[in-house]
Tab-separated table of C-alpha atoms in Angstrom:
chain	number	residue	atom	x	y	z
A	1	MET	CA	46.413	-54.053	-17.805
A	2	LYS	CA	43.307	-53.675	-19.846
A	3	ARG	CA	41.650	-52.449	-16.765
A	4	HIS	CA	43.841	-49.268	-16.841
A	5	LYS	CA	42.699	-48.952	-20.288
A	6	TYR	CA	39.011	-48.061	-18.847
A	7	LEU	CA	39.808	-45.565	-15.990
A	8	PRO	CA	39.710	-42.287	-18.376
A	9	PHE	CA	36.427	-43.653	-19.682
A	10	LEU	CA	34.719	-43.874	-16.212
A	11	TRP	CA	35.938	-41.177	-15.201
A	12	ALA	CA	34.465	-39.363	-18.309
A	13	LEU	CA	31.235	-41.077	-17.416
A	14	ALA	CA	31.026	-39.875	-13.876
A	15	PHE	CA	31.749	-36.094	-15.201
A	16	LEU	CA	28.866	-36.315	-17.412
A	17	LEU	CA	26.991	-37.507	-14.404
A	18	LEU	CA	27.461	-34.943	-12.379
A	19	ALA	CA	26.907	-32.170	-15.194
A	20	GLY	CA	23.822	-34.004	-16.000
A	21	CYS	CA	22.662	-33.352	-12.415
A	22	GLY	CA	23.318	-29.374	-13.002
A	23	GLY	CA	20.513	-29.205	-15.548
A	24	ASP	CA	17.851	-30.099	-12.906
A	25	THR	CA	18.411	-26.374	-11.431
A	26	PRO	CA	15.163	-24.607	-11.779
A	27	GLN	CA	14.926	-21.493	-13.825
A	28	PRO	CA	13.431	-18.344	-12.388
A	29	VAL	CA	9.949	-18.140	-13.752
A	30	GLU	CA	8.608	-15.114	-15.947
A	31	SER	CA	5.755	-14.367	-13.779
A	32	TYR	CA	3.880	-14.937	-10.377
A	33	SER	CA	0.204	-16.408	-10.555
A	34	ALA	CA	-2.835	-17.466	-8.373
A	35	GLY	CA	-6.427	-18.126	-9.905
A	36	GLU	CA	-6.769	-15.895	-12.547
A	37	ASP	CA	-4.075	-13.282	-11.630
A	38	THR	CA	-0.329	-12.815	-12.631
A	39	LEU	CA	2.411	-10.218	-12.282
A	40	PRO	CA	5.723	-9.916	-13.571
A	41	ALA	CA	8.802	-11.839	-11.731
A	42	LEU	CA	11.097	-10.214	-9.687
A	43	ASN	CA	13.973	-10.750	-12.232
A	44	GLN	CA	11.526	-9.619	-15.145
A	45	LEU	CA	11.487	-6.085	-13.814
A	46	VAL	CA	14.919	-5.897	-12.140
A	47	THR	CA	18.538	-6.839	-13.068
A	48	LEU	CA	19.886	-8.856	-10.684
A	49	GLU	CA	23.748	-10.230	-10.439
A	50	GLU	CA	24.692	-12.806	-12.885
A	51	ASN	CA	25.496	-15.444	-10.128
A	52	PHE	CA	22.289	-15.095	-8.204
A	53	GLN	CA	20.616	-18.289	-6.641
A	54	TYR	CA	17.094	-19.013	-7.159
A	55	GLU	CA	14.924	-21.872	-5.847
A	56	THR	CA	11.042	-22.215	-4.380
A	57	THR	CA	9.778	-23.904	-1.503
A	58	GLU	CA	6.156	-24.703	-1.064
A	59	ASP	CA	4.673	-24.572	2.639
A	60	ASP	CA	1.649	-26.930	4.182
A	61	ASP	CA	-0.967	-25.047	2.518
A	62	GLY	CA	0.912	-25.191	-1.057
A	63	LEU	CA	1.577	-21.687	-1.082
A	64	ILE	CA	4.734	-21.469	-3.301
A	65	SER	CA	7.692	-18.990	-2.480
A	66	PHE	CA	10.362	-18.009	-5.028
A	67	HIS	CA	13.533	-17.137	-3.206
A	68	TYR	CA	16.700	-15.081	-4.849
A	69	GLU	CA	19.550	-14.973	-2.817
A	70	ALA	CA	23.516	-14.185	-2.935
A	71	LEU	CA	22.139	-10.425	-4.199
A	72	THR	CA	24.345	-7.510	-3.390
A	73	SER	CA	21.567	-5.628	-1.500
A	74	GLY	CA	18.203	-7.240	-0.785
A	75	LYS	CA	16.876	-4.092	0.294
A	76	ASP	CA	17.743	-2.208	-2.756
A	77	VAL	CA	16.157	-5.204	-5.085
A	78	ALA	CA	12.879	-5.383	-2.562
A	79	GLN	CA	12.405	-1.525	-3.476
A	80	SER	CA	12.962	-0.996	-7.302
A	81	TYR	CA	10.704	-4.528	-7.617
A	82	ALA	CA	8.309	-2.555	-4.871
A	83	LYS	CA	8.584	0.432	-7.040
A	84	ASP	CA	7.997	-1.086	-10.277
A	85	LEU	CA	4.690	-2.687	-9.481
A	86	VAL	CA	3.636	0.363	-7.535
A	87	GLU	CA	4.298	2.798	-10.673
A	88	ASN	CA	3.616	0.433	-13.901
A	89	GLN	CA	1.489	-2.825	-12.392
A	90	GLN	CA	-1.450	-0.779	-10.537
A	91	CYS	CA	-0.371	-2.297	-7.401
A	92	VAL	CA	-0.590	-0.460	-3.746
A	93	LEU	CA	1.933	-1.111	-0.672
A	94	LEU	CA	0.427	-2.579	2.374
A	95	ASP	CA	2.343	-3.229	5.579
A	96	GLU	CA	1.622	-6.526	7.420
A	97	ASP	CA	-1.314	-5.351	9.491
A	98	ASN	CA	-2.824	-4.307	6.079
A	99	GLN	CA	-2.406	-0.680	6.390
A	100	LEU	CA	-1.369	1.820	3.525
A	101	LEU	CA	2.206	2.504	3.319
A	102	PRO	CA	3.010	5.590	1.177
A	103	GLU	CA	4.312	5.039	-2.630
A	104	ASP	CA	7.432	6.033	-2.003
A	105	GLN	CA	8.251	3.789	1.043
A	106	GLU	CA	11.907	4.019	2.381
A	107	PHE	CA	12.744	0.424	2.736
A	108	ASP	CA	14.835	-0.741	6.256
A	109	ASP	CA	17.732	-3.277	5.763
A	110	THR	CA	15.441	-6.559	6.243
A	111	GLY	CA	11.467	-6.073	6.371
A	112	THR	CA	8.613	-7.403	4.572
A	113	VAL	CA	5.777	-5.608	2.436
A	114	VAL	CA	2.950	-6.541	0.698
A	115	ALA	CA	2.030	-5.209	-3.204
A	116	ALA	CA	-1.470	-5.972	-3.590
A	117	LYS	CA	-4.114	-5.140	-6.213
A	118	GLU	CA	-7.683	-6.239	-6.753
A	119	SER	CA	-8.147	-9.535	-8.221
A	120	SER	CA	-9.288	-10.015	-11.879
A	121	SER	CA	-12.013	-11.886	-10.873
A	122	GLY	CA	-13.616	-9.166	-8.645
A	123	ASP	CA	-13.346	-10.873	-5.327
A	124	GLY	CA	-10.428	-10.701	-2.988
A	125	LEU	CA	-7.090	-9.334	-3.713
A	126	PHE	CA	-4.126	-10.857	-5.571
A	127	GLN	CA	-1.010	-10.126	-3.106
A	128	LEU	CA	2.802	-10.304	-3.436
A	129	SER	CA	4.484	-10.622	0.185
A	130	ILE	CA	7.631	-9.255	-0.315
A	131	SER	CA	10.467	-9.920	2.557
A	132	TRP	CA	14.311	-9.125	1.969
A	133	ASP	CA	17.563	-8.975	4.243
A	134	GLU	CA	20.738	-8.093	3.755
A	135	THR	CA	21.508	-10.816	0.888
A	136	SER	CA	18.239	-12.149	-0.350
A	137	CYS	CA	14.588	-11.202	-1.384
A	138	THR	CA	11.776	-13.538	-1.039
A	139	ILE	CA	8.325	-13.475	-3.326
A	140	SER	CA	5.110	-15.205	-1.932
A	141	PRO	CA	1.984	-14.615	-4.017
A	142	LYS	CA	-1.000	-15.418	-3.064
A	143	LEU	CA	-5.030	-14.694	-3.755
A	144	GLU	CA	-6.461	-13.448	-0.340
A	145	GLU	CA	-10.254	-13.867	-1.496
A	146	GLY	CA	-12.800	-11.656	0.128
A	147	ALA	CA	-9.959	-8.785	1.268
A	148	LYS	CA	-10.189	-5.328	0.304
A	149	LEU	CA	-8.111	-2.608	-0.559
A	150	PRO	CA	-7.567	-0.318	2.664
A	151	GLU	CA	-9.446	2.916	2.032
A	152	LYS	CA	-7.159	5.632	1.540
A	153	GLU	CA	-7.477	8.881	4.528
A	154	GLU	CA	-8.024	12.223	3.169
A	155	ASP	CA	-5.366	14.560	4.256
A	156	SER	CA	-6.403	16.579	7.472
A	157	MET	CA	-7.932	19.693	6.511
A	158	THR	CA	-6.297	23.171	7.862
A	159	LEU	CA	-8.083	25.964	9.306
A	160	GLU	CA	-8.077	27.982	6.279
A	161	GLU	CA	-9.389	25.263	4.144
A	162	ALA	CA	-12.133	24.295	6.542
A	163	THR	CA	-13.264	28.064	6.401
A	164	ASN	CA	-13.137	28.242	2.751
A	165	TYR	CA	-15.378	25.094	2.242
A	166	LEU	CA	-17.845	26.177	4.825
A	167	GLN	CA	-18.007	29.999	2.793
A	168	SER	CA	-18.643	27.771	-0.347
A	169	GLN	CA	-21.869	26.334	1.114
A	170	ALA	CA	-25.226	27.899	0.484
A	171	PRO	CA	-26.571	29.914	3.467
A	172	SER	CA	-30.282	27.573	2.831
A	173	ALA	CA	-28.228	24.464	3.615
A	174	LEU	CA	-26.569	25.900	6.524
A	175	GLY	CA	-30.009	26.732	8.083
A	176	LEU	CA	-29.141	30.623	7.386
A	177	GLU	CA	-30.706	33.600	5.587
A	178	GLY	CA	-29.540	34.865	2.459
A	179	THR	CA	-28.329	33.845	-1.019
A	180	ASP	CA	-24.794	33.956	0.095
A	181	MET	CA	-22.537	33.380	2.548
A	182	SER	CA	-20.683	37.037	1.948
A	183	ASN	CA	-23.277	38.467	4.953
A	184	TYR	CA	-21.548	36.319	7.243
A	185	ILE	CA	-17.795	35.774	8.983
A	186	ILE	CA	-16.477	32.672	9.538
A	187	PHE	CA	-14.314	32.244	12.777
A	188	PRO	CA	-12.556	28.879	13.400
A	189	GLU	CA	-11.266	27.539	16.628
A	190	GLU	CA	-7.916	26.308	17.450
A	191	GLY	CA	-7.702	22.249	18.127
A	192	LEU	CA	-9.934	20.062	17.464
A	193	ALA	CA	-13.790	18.556	18.512
A	194	VAL	CA	-14.360	15.204	18.861
A	195	LEU	CA	-17.851	13.844	17.591
A	196	ASP	CA	-18.959	10.253	18.102
A	197	GLY	CA	-15.365	9.267	18.091
A	198	LYS	CA	-14.706	11.108	14.782
A	199	THR	CA	-12.018	14.103	15.016
A	200	CYS	CA	-14.125	17.692	13.593
A	201	LEU	CA	-13.230	21.161	13.104
A	202	SER	CA	-15.093	23.887	14.577
A	203	LEU	CA	-16.096	26.915	13.059
A	204	ASN	CA	-18.246	29.487	14.399
A	205	VAL	CA	-20.333	32.210	12.044
A	206	TYR	CA	-21.081	35.702	13.189
A	207	THR	CA	-22.804	38.362	10.735
A	208	ALA	CA	-20.667	40.201	8.903
A	209	ASP	CA	-22.102	43.841	9.945
A	210	THR	CA	-22.979	43.815	13.262
A	211	HIS	CA	-20.281	40.648	14.315
A	212	GLN	CA	-23.297	39.244	16.219
A	213	TYR	CA	-23.003	35.115	16.740
A	214	VAL	CA	-25.433	33.180	14.617
A	215	SER	CA	-24.085	29.685	14.918
A	216	THR	CA	-21.430	26.746	15.158
A	217	TYR	CA	-20.708	24.039	12.951
A	218	LEU	CA	-18.211	21.232	12.980
A	219	ILE	CA	-16.679	19.423	10.141
A	220	GLY	CA	-15.874	15.714	10.116
A	221	GLU	CA	-12.855	13.941	8.845
A	222	PRO	CA	-12.713	12.403	6.756
A	223	GLY	CA	-15.690	12.856	4.780
A	224	ARG	CA	-16.585	16.497	5.480
A	225	GLN	CA	-19.616	15.890	6.773
A	226	ILE	CA	-21.260	18.994	8.460
A	227	TYR	CA	-22.555	19.348	11.602
A	228	GLN	CA	-24.930	22.308	13.333
A	229	LEU	CA	-23.658	22.299	16.674
A	230	ASP	CA	-26.355	23.580	19.655
A	231	ARG	CA	-24.000	24.931	22.121
A	232	GLU	CA	-26.498	24.969	24.746
A	233	THR	CA	-27.219	21.378	24.579
A	234	GLY	CA	-24.185	19.972	22.832
A	235	GLU	CA	-26.248	18.255	20.197
A	236	ALA	CA	-25.002	18.238	17.016
A	237	ILE	CA	-27.326	17.890	13.537
A	238	LEU	CA	-25.912	16.378	10.191
A	239	LEU	CA	-26.371	19.004	7.643
A	240	LEU	CA	-24.233	17.575	4.885
A	241	SER	CA	-23.205	14.311	4.659
């Protein structure tokens, strides 16, 4: 009979032990760090469901990934987090080939982007790899030493912009006579020319009074360098860089 009196105690002890194991559940971090750099964690910038699941993993190189699961929409969470990083944390979005993405990039149902910013150490990029699927989102921070942000390509000039750009130059800079370009008429050519692998817009210059051909100029993109083209030899001389 005495053994039966201890059974409730044993069950209570087992319950306490099991409850104690639950206390080891990892709590979401407030920020991600690498070297001297840090950025707010996903759960600090995006409101997640109360019952979301969280865990961390570490790869063979010691890089830690933070996993958020049981989400209503992994895509929406990733999109919201990336948007805040761009708008408020001075990050840019890159694809997996290190190419710039538009700030308002629309995410697919599954995918990966990289939010990056220059490291505060002055060398390399602090990157957050953001991967998502239907119900989860994973953040993997790292410091990519020696890496640089890709240069943003300038928007291509229209023919009108190219004409106005050439018209704004001093005639002497273009090898022309006179004090301003009002003595000349500029006619842009349709299509693109190629010079040393660089795409250019081609513009022909004529005198305003006699409509006599004077010269041809190429405007390189990006950079808007101005070249003077010798149509007889096909050679181009850089005038303005």
